[in-house]
Coordinates of C-alpha atoms in Angstrom, one line a residue:
X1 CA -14.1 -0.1 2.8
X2 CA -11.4 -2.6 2.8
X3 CA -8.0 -0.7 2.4
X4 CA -5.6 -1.1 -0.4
X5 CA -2.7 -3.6 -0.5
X6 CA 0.6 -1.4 -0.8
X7 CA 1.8 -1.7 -4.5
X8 CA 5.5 -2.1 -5.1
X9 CA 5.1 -0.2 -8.0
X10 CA 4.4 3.1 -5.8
X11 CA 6.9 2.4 -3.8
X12 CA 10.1 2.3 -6.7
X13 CA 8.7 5.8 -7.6
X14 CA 9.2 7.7 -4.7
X15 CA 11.6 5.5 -2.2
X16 CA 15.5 4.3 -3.1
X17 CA 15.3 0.7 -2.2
X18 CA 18.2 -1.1 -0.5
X19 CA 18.9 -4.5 -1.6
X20 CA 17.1 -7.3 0.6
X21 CA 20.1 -8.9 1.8
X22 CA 22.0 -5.5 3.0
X23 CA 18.8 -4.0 4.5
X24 CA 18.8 -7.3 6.8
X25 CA 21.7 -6.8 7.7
X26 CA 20.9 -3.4 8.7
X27 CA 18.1 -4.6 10.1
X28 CA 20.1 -6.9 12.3
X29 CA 23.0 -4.7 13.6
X30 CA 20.6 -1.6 14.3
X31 CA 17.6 -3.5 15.8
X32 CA 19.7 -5.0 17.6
X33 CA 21.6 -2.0 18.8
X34 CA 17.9 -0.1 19.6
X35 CA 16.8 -2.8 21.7
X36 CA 20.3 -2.9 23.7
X37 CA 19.5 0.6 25.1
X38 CA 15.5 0.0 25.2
X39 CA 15.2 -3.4 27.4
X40 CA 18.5 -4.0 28.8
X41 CA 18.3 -0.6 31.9
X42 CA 14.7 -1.5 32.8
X43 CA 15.7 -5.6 33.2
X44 CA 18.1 -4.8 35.9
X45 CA 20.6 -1.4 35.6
X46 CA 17.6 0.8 36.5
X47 CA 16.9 -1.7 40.0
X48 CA 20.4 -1.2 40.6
X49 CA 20.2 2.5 40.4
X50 CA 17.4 2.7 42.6
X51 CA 18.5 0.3 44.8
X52 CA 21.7 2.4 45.2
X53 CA 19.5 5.8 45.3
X54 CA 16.6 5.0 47.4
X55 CA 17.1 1.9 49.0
X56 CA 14.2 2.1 51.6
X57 CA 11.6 3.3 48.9
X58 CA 12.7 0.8 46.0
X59 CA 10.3 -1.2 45.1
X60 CA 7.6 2.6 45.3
X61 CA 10.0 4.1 43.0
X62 CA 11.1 1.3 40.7
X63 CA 7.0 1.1 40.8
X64 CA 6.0 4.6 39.4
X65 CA 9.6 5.1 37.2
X66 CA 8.5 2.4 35.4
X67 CA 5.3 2.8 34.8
X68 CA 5.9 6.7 33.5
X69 CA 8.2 5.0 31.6
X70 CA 5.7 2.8 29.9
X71 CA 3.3 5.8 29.3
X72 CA 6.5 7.4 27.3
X73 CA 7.2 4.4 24.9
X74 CA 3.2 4.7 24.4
X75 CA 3.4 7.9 22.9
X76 CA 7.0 8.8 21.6
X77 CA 6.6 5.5 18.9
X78 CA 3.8 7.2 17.1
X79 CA 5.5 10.5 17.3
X80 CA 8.6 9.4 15.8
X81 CA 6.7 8.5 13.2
X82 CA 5.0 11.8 12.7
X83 CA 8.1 13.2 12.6
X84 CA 9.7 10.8 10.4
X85 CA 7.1 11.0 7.6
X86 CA 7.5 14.4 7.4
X87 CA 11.7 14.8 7.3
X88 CA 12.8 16.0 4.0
X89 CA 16.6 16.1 4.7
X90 CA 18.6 14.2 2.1
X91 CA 19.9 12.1 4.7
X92 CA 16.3 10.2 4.4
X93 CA 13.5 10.4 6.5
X94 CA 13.6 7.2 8.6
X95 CA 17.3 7.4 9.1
X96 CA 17.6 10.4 10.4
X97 CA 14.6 9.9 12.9
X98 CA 16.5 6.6 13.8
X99 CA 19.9 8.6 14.2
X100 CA 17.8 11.3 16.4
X101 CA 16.5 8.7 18.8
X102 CA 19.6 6.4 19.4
X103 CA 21.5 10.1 20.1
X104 CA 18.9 10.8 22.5
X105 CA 18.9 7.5 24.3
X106 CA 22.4 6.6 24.4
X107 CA 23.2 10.6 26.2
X108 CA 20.2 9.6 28.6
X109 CA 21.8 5.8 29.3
X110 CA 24.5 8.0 30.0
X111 CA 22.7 10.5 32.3
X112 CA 21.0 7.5 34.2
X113 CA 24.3 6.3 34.6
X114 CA 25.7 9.2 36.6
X115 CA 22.2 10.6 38.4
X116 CA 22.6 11.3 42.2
X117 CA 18.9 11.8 42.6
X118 CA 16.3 9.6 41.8
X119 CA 14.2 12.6 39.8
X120 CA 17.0 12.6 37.7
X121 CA 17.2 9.4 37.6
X122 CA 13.7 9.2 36.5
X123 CA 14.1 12.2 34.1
X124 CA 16.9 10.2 32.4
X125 CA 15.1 6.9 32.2
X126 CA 12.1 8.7 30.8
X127 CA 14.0 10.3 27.8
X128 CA 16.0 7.0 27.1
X129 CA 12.4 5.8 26.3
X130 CA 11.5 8.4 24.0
X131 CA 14.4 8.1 22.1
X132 CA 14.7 4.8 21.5
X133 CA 11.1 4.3 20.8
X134 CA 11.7 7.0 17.9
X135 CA 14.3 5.2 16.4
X136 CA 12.4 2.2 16.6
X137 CA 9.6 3.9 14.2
X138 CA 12.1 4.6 11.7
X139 CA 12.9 1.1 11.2
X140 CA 9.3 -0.2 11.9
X141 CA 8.7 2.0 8.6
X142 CA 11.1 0.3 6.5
X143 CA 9.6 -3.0 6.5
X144 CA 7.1 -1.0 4.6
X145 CA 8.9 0.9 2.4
X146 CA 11.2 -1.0 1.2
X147 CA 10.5 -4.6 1.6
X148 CA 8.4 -6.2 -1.5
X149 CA 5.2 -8.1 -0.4
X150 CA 6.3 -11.2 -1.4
X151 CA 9.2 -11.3 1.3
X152 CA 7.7 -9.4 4.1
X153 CA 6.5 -12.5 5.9
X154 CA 10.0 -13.7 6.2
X155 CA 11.3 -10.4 6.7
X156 CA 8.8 -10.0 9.6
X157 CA 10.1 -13.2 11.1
X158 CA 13.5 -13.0 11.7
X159 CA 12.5 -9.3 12.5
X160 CA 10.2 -10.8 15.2
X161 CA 13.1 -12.2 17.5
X162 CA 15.4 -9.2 17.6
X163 CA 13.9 -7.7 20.6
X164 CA 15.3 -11.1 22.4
X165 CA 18.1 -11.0 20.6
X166 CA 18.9 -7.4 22.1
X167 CA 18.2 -7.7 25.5
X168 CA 20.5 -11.0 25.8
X169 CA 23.1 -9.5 24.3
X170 CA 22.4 -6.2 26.4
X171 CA 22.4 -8.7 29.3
X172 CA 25.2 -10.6 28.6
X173 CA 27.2 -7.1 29.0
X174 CA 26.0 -6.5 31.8
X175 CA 26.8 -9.9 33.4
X176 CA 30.0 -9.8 31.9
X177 CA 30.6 -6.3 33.6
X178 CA 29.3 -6.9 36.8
X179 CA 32.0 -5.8 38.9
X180 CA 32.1 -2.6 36.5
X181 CA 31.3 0.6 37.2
X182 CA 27.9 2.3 36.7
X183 CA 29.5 4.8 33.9
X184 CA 31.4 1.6 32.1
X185 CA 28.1 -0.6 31.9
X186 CA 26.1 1.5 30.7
X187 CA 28.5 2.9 28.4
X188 CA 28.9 0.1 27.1
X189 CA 25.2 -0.4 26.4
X190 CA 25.8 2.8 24.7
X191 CA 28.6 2.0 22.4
X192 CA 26.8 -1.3 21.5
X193 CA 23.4 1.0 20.7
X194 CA 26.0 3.3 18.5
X195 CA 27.7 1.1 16.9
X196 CA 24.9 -0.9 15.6
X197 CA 23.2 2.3 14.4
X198 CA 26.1 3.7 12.4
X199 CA 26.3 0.1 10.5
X200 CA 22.8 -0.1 9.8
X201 CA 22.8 3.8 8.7
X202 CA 25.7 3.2 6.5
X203 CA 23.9 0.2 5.3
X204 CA 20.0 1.9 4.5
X205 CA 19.4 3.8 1.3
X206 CA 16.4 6.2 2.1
X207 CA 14.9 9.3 0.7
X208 CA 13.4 12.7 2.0
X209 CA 9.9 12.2 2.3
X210 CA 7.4 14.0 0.1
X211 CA 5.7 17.3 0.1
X212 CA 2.5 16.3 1.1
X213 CA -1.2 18.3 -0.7
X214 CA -1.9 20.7 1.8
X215 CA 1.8 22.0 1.6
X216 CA 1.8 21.9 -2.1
X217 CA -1.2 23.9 -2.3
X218 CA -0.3 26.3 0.5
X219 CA -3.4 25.1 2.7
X220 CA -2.9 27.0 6.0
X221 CA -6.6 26.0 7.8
X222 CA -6.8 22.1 8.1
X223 CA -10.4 21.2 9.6
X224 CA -10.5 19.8 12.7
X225 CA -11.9 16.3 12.0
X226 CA -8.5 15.9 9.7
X227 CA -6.4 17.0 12.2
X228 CA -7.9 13.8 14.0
X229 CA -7.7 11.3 11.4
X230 CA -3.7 13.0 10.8
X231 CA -3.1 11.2 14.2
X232 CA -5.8 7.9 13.7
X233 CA -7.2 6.8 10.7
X234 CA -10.3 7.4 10.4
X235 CA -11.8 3.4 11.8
X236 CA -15.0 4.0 9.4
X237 CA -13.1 4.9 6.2
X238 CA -10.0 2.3 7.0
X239 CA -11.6 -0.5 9.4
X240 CA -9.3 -3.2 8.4
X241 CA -6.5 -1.5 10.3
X242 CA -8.5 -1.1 13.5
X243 CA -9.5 -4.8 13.4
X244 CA -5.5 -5.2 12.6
X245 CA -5.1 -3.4 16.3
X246 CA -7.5 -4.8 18.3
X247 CA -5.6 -8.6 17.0
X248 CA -2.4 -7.5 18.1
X249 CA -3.4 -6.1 21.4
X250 CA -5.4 -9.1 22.7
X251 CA -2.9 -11.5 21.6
X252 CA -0.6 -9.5 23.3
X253 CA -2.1 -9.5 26.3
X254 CA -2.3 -13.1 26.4
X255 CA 1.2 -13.6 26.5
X256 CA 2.1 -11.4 29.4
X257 CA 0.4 -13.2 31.5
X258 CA 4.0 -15.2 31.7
X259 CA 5.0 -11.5 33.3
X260 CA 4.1 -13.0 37.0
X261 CA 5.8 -16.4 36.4
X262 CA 8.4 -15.8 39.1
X263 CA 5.2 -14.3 41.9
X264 CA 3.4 -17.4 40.7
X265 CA 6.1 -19.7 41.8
X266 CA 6.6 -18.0 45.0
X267 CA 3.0 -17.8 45.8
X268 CA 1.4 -21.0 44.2
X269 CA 4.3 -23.6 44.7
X270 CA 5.7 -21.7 47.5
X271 CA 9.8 -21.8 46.1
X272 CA 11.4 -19.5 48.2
X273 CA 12.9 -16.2 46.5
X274 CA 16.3 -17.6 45.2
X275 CA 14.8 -20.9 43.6
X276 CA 12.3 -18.4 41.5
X277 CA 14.6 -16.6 40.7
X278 CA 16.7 -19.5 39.1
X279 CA 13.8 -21.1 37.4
X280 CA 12.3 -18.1 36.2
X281 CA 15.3 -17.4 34.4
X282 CA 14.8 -21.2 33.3
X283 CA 11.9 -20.4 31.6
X284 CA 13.1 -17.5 29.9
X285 CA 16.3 -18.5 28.5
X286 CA 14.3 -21.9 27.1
X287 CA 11.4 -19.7 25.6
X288 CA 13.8 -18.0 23.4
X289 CA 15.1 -20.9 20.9
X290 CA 10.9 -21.6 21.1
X291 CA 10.2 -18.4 19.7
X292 CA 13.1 -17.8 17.1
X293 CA 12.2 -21.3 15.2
X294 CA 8.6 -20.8 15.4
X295 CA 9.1 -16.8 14.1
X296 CA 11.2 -17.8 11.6
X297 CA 10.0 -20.8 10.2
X298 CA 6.3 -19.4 10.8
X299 CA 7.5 -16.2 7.7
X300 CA 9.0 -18.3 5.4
X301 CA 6.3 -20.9 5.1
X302 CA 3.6 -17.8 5.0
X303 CA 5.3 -16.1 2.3
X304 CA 5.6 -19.9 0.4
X305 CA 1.8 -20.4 0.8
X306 CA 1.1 -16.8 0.4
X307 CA -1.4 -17.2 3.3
X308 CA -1.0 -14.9 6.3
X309 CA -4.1 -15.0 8.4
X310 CA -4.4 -18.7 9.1
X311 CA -1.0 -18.0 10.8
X312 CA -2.2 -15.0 13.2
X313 CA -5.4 -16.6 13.8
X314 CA -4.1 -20.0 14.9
X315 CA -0.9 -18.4 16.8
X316 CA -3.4 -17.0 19.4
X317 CA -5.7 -20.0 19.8
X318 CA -1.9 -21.8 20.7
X319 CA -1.8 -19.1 23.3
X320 CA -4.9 -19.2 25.0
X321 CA -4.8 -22.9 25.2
X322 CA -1.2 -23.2 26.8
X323 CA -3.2 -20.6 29.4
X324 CA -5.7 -23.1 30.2
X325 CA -3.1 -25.5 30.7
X326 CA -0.9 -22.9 32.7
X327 CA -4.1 -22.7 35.0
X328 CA -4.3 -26.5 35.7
X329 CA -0.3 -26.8 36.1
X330 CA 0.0 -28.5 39.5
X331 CA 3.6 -28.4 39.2
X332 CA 7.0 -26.9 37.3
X333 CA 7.2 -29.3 35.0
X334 CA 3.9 -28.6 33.7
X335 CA 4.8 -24.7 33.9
X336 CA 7.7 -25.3 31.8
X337 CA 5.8 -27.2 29.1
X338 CA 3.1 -24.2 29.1
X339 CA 5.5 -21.7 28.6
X340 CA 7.2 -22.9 26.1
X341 CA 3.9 -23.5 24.2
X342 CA 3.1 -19.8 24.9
X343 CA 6.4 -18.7 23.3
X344 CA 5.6 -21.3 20.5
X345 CA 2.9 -19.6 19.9
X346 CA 3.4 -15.9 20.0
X347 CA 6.2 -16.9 17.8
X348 CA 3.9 -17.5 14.9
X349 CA 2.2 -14.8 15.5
X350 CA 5.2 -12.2 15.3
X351 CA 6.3 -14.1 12.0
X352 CA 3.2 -12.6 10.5
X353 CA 2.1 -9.7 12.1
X354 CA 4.8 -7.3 10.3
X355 CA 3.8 -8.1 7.0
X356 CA -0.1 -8.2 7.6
X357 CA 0.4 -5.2 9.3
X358 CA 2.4 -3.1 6.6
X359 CA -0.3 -4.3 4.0
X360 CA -3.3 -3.0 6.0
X361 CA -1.5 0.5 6.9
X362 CA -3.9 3.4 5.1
X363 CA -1.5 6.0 3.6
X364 CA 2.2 6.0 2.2
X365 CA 2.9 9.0 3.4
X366 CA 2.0 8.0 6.9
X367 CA 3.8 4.4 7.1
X368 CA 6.0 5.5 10.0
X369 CA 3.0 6.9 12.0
X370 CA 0.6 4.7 11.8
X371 CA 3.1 1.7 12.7
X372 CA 3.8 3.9 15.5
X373 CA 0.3 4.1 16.3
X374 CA 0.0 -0.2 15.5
X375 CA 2.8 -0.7 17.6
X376 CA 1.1 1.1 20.6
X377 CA -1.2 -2.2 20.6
X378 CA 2.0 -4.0 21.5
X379 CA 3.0 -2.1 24.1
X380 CA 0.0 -1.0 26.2
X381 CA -0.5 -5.0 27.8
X382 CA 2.5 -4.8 29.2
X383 CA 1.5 -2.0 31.5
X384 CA -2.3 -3.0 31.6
X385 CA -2.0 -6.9 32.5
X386 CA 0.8 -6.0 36.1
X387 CA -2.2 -3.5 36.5
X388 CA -4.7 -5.7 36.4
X389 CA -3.3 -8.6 37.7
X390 CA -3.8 -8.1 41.3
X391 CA -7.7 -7.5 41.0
X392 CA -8.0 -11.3 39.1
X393 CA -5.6 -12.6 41.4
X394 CA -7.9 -11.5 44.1
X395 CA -11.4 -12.4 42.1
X396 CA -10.6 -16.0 41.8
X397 CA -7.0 -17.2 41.9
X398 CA -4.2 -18.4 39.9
X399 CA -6.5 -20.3 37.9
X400 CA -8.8 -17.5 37.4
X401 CA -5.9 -15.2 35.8
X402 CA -5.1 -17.5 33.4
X403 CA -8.8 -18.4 32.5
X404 CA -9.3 -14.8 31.8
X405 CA -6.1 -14.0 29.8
X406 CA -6.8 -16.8 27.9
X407 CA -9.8 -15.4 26.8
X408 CA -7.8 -12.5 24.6
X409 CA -6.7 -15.1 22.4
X410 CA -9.5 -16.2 21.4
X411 CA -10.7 -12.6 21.2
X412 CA -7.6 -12.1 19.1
X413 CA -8.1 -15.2 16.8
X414 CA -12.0 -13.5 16.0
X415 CA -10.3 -9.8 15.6
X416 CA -8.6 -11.4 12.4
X417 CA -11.8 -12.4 10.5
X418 CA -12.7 -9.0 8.9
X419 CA -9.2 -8.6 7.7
X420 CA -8.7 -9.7 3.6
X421 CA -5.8 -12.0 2.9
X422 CA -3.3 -12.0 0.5
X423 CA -4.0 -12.3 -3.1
X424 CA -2.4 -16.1 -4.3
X425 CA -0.4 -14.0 -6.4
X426 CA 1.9 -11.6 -5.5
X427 CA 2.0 -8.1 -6.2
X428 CA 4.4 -7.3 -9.5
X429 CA 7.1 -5.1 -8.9

């Protein structure tokens, strides 16, 4: 059973819409913001704080924080979405789950900020996840709800390098405060994260969401095979968005094998510590303009051709080949190419993804959740390839890693077959 492209039409009926232009806006400033307090502590505040807290066990502790940590953004995305889909405050259901999160996280920065132990340091780090992962399900669900299909691929794009976009500015801070204290930079992480969330809150028109059947007729017993399918659709009655998983996970996984660029260096061209260092930040900073113009361009030319899976098919293949190369590289120079292919490439594919991804979601009343749930597909390779990574490492090599990540985009690329494409013409409103 193939599922049913969200009409626009459903969508004016029960949800306030806010105007395309302010809603990117909104978009911009509280994305933005959420990502601030979501990436910037785990790039470097939360090495400083265990640095300054444990210094003989840091690398241990900075080890298992940050993998709790990961296991927390796993599961508090899909929950803030459970939540969210069922908040009937006037305030609207995705902004107040967004307001929620960013209080929680920004009172955590603040707690990480002034721990003197390194459980509550970890305790502090842990609910910074959970709430900024919440918010970020609230606005996750309002690429659905409120954004016509006919724009979401260009929507999705410019949505696709906010992440970036947040943790250099949550960097830049950081670097700017240096010599600041430990309450005044991640205060100011703080403010930024607040500030962007009461624009974008100001900004967002949103409703209460709906009683759903069961409530309406005063159902008390729910059997236990839909409680299951409450948390994952059901893959048998709604396989398109399993397939829609499975694409975004291996691609995913793909492109973290650039998460060992600076070990690589050290170990395979033998720079010494400082000279990684420098030219893995190289890498990074040149990625980014990469990405933006591929994300960008990649939406607005899918939503001209009203063709999105040629897009997330190709944007792995890009991947996985710029692996192979990555494998062969004998040098920097060829790193450097390599990587910026990979970023090229995984630009594409985050163009596209959000809009193919809101049109294969199963139920309205569950948009929140079940991005929640999609989004998990993002997150779990960035725990599972530093995981795994050791074991290839030790099976066959530098080359061998690559060879096999590679392999996920291809994997990816085949994962996007069973899913329908857009119709040539777009859904009237």
């Amino acid at each position: 059973m193939i599922n049913e492209p969200i009409k626009s039409t459903e969508l004016i009926q029960t949800q306030s819409i806010t105007p395309l232009k302010r809603l990117m806006v909104a978009f911009i400033f509280g994305e933005i913001g959420v990502y601030i307090a979501m990436l910037t502590p785990g790039i470097i505040l939360l090495t400083l704080r265990v640095n300054e807290l444990d210094p003989k066990n840091a690398i241990s502790t900075f080890g298992w924080i940050s993998g709790i940590t990961a296991l927390v953004a796993l599961v508090s995305m899909p929950i803030g979405g459970f939540i969210s889909d069922r908040i009937r405050l006037k305030f609207g259901k995705r902004k107040t789950i967004i307001l929620i999160g960013v209080i929680l996280g920004v009172f955590s920065l603040m707690g990480m900020a002034v721990s003197t132990t390194i459980l509550m340091l970890g305790v502090f780090t842990w609910l910074t996840a959970a709430g900024t992962n919440m918010a970020q399900a609230g606005f996750s669900a309002l690429l659905a709800d409120q954004v016509e299909e006919s724009k979401r691929g260009s929507v999705s794009g410019i949505i696709g390098v906010l992440a970036m976009c947040g943790m250099f500015v949550g960097m830049a801070l950081v670097s700017i405060m240096a010599k600041a204290s430990n309450i005044e930079k991640f205060g100011a992480l703080a403010i930024a994260s607040i500030i962007g969330t009461i624009i974008a809150c100001s900004l967002i028109k949103d409703t209460p969401a709906e009683r759903r059947n069961s409530e309406k007729s005063g159902e008390n017993k729910i059997p236990f095979r839909k409680v299951i399918s409450s948390i994952y659709p059901s893959p048998r009655k709604y396989p398109i968005f399993t397939w829609g998983i499975l694409t975004r996970f291996c691609v995913t996984v793909a492109s973290c094998a650039t998460t060992y660029n600076s070990m690589m260096l050290i170990q395979r061209y033998h720079y010494s510590q400082e000279a990684a260092t420098h030219l893995t930040g190289i890498l990074q900073f040149a990625g980014l303009p990469a990405m933006m113009i591929s994300s960008i361009l990649g939406g607005i030319l899918s939503d001209k051709i009203r063709r999105q899976k040629i897009f997330v098919m190709v944007s792995p293949i890009v991947v996985g080949l710029a692996l192979v190369l990555m494998g062969f590289a004998s040098n920097f120079t060829t790193v450097f190419v390599a990587t910026l292919i990979i970023q090229f490439g995984f630009g594409i594919y985050t163009s596209v993804d959000g809009a193919l991804t809101v049109r294969i979601l199963p139920k309205k009343e569950d948009y929140a959740k079940d991005m929640g749930i999609m989004n998990i597909a993002s997150s779990l390779p960035q725990s599972i390839v530093p995981f795994i990574a050791p074991l290839l490492l030790g099976l066959g090599g530098w080359k061998f890693y690559f060879f096999f990540l590679a392999v996920f985009g291809l994997l990816s690329a085949l994962a996007v077959i069973p899913i329908p494409d857009l119709t040539r013409k777009p859904k009237e409103v």
